[in-house]
C-alpha atoms as a printed R data frame, in Angstrom:
   type eleno elety resid chain resno      x      y      z
1  ATOM     1    CA   MET     A     1  0.121  0.114 -0.311
2  ATOM     2    CA   GLU     A     2  1.164  3.458 -0.597
3  ATOM     3    CA   LEU     A     3  0.211  6.413  2.087
4  ATOM     4    CA   VAL     A     4  1.021 10.007  0.748
5  ATOM     5    CA   VAL     A     5  1.021 12.183  3.911
6  ATOM     6    CA   CYS     A     6  0.910 16.004  2.891
7  ATOM     7    CA   ILE     A     7  2.446 18.089  5.742
8  ATOM     8    CA   LYS     A     8  3.350 21.465  6.847
9  ATOM     9    CA   ARG     A     9  6.108 23.782  7.844
10 ATOM    10    CA   VAL     A    10  4.929 25.534 10.414
11 ATOM    11    CA   PRO     A    11  6.587 28.258 13.995
12 ATOM    12    CA   GLU     A    12  6.837 26.472 17.123
13 ATOM    13    CA   THR     A    13  5.241 28.939 19.110
14 ATOM    14    CA   ALA     A    14  4.561 27.131 22.334
15 ATOM    15    CA   GLU     A    15  7.659 29.022 23.716
16 ATOM    16    CA   ALA     A    16  8.209 31.504 20.988
17 ATOM    17    CA   GLU     A    17  7.040 35.169 21.443
18 ATOM    18    CA   ILE     A    18  5.501 35.929 17.987
19 ATOM    19    CA   ARG     A    19  5.802 39.197 17.316
20 ATOM    20    CA   ILE     A    20  3.606 41.193 13.860
21 ATOM    21    CA   ASP     A    21  6.363 42.955 11.146
22 ATOM    22    CA   ALA     A    22  6.158 46.793 10.796
23 ATOM    23    CA   SER     A    23  3.904 46.044  7.722
24 ATOM    24    CA   GLY     A    24  0.740 44.363  9.714
25 ATOM    25    CA   ARG     A    25  0.492 41.417  7.797
26 ATOM    26    CA   ASP     A    26  3.177 38.977  8.273
27 ATOM    27    CA   ILE     A    27  4.644 37.642 11.263
28 ATOM    28    CA   VAL     A    28  8.632 38.324 12.575
29 ATOM    29    CA   ARG     A    29 10.227 35.222 11.455
30 ATOM    30    CA   ASP     A    30 13.968 36.208 12.423
31 ATOM    31    CA   GLY     A    31 14.533 32.885 16.037
32 ATOM    32    CA   LEU     A    32 11.262 31.115 14.727
33 ATOM    33    CA   VAL     A    33 11.753 27.550 15.359
34 ATOM    34    CA   TYR     A    34  9.455 25.010 13.030
35 ATOM    35    CA   THR     A    35  8.003 21.891 13.040
36 ATOM    36    CA   ILE     A    36  5.191 20.210 11.231
37 ATOM    37    CA   ASN     A    37  2.059 21.138 11.796
38 ATOM    38    CA   GLU     A    38  0.594 18.939 14.615
39 ATOM    39    CA   ALA     A    39 -2.632 18.262 12.621
40 ATOM    40    CA   ASP     A    40 -0.388 17.132  9.701
41 ATOM    41    CA   ASN     A    41  1.740 15.210 12.427
42 ATOM    42    CA   TYR     A    42 -0.855 12.652 13.851
43 ATOM    43    CA   ALA     A    43 -1.943 11.985  9.897
44 ATOM    44    CA   LEU     A    44  1.552 11.074 10.108
45 ATOM    45    CA   GLU     A    45  2.308  8.740 12.746
46 ATOM    46    CA   GLU     A    46 -1.901  7.408 11.542
47 ATOM    47    CA   ALA     A    47  0.454  6.708  8.302
48 ATOM    48    CA   LEU     A    48  3.298  4.945 11.057
49 ATOM    49    CA   LEU     A    49  0.601  2.675 12.495
50 ATOM    50    CA   ILE     A    50 -1.217  1.539  8.665
51 ATOM    51    CA   LYS     A    51  2.253  0.616  7.258
52 ATOM    52    CA   GLU     A    52  3.199 -1.515 10.544
53 ATOM    53    CA   ARG     A    53 -0.006 -3.305 10.582
54 ATOM    54    CA   GLU     A    54 -0.457 -3.868  6.723
55 ATOM    55    CA   GLY     A    55  2.683 -2.953  5.225
56 ATOM    56    CA   GLY     A    56  3.988 -0.194  2.186
57 ATOM    57    CA   THR     A    57  5.334  3.016  1.932
58 ATOM    58    CA   ILE     A    58  4.896  6.501  3.126
59 ATOM    59    CA   THR     A    59  5.997  9.652  1.061
60 ATOM    60    CA   VAL     A    60  5.716 12.483  2.790
61 ATOM    61    CA   VAL     A    61  4.743 16.218  0.574
62 ATOM    62    CA   THR     A    62  4.931 19.659  1.045
63 ATOM    63    CA   MET     A    63  4.902 22.828 -0.553
64 ATOM    64    CA   GLY     A    64  7.673 25.827  0.496
65 ATOM    65    CA   SER     A    65 10.409 27.554  0.749
66 ATOM    66    CA   ARG     A    66 13.834 25.652  0.884
67 ATOM    67    CA   GLU     A    67 13.586 25.809  4.329
68 ATOM    68    CA   SER     A    68 10.700 23.521  4.107
69 ATOM    69    CA   GLU     A    69 13.280 20.926  3.252
70 ATOM    70    CA   ASP     A    70 14.112 20.410  7.048
71 ATOM    71    CA   THR     A    71 10.576 19.421  7.916
72 ATOM    72    CA   LEU     A    72 10.456 16.789  5.083
73 ATOM    73    CA   ARG     A    73 13.296 15.490  7.159
74 ATOM    74    CA   MET     A    74 11.432 15.438 10.613
75 ATOM    75    CA   GLY     A    75  9.000 13.444  8.115
76 ATOM    76    CA   LEU     A    76 11.443 10.454  6.843
77 ATOM    77    CA   ALA     A    77 13.011 10.965 10.555
78 ATOM    78    CA   LYS     A    78  9.791  9.548 12.162
79 ATOM    79    CA   GLY     A    79  9.985  6.669  9.591
80 ATOM    80    CA   SER     A    80  8.653  7.264  6.420
81 ATOM    81    CA   ASP     A    81 10.461  6.102  3.177
């Protein structure tokens, strides 16, 4: 079975101080740590359980800037193929 999980790169906000930039339309990204969106992380965990039970492979995909590669690596570290 081929499983595909879409994941999104989001700032880790639990301990970060989020500030709005001067334009008022975005956040100041300096010094932020990024992770996988919580809902996407649950989807990946479920895919891992299905893979363990049924076999197959898991592919994670994302869209974004070059920095999104780190998010894909997080998905690989969790057990995707």
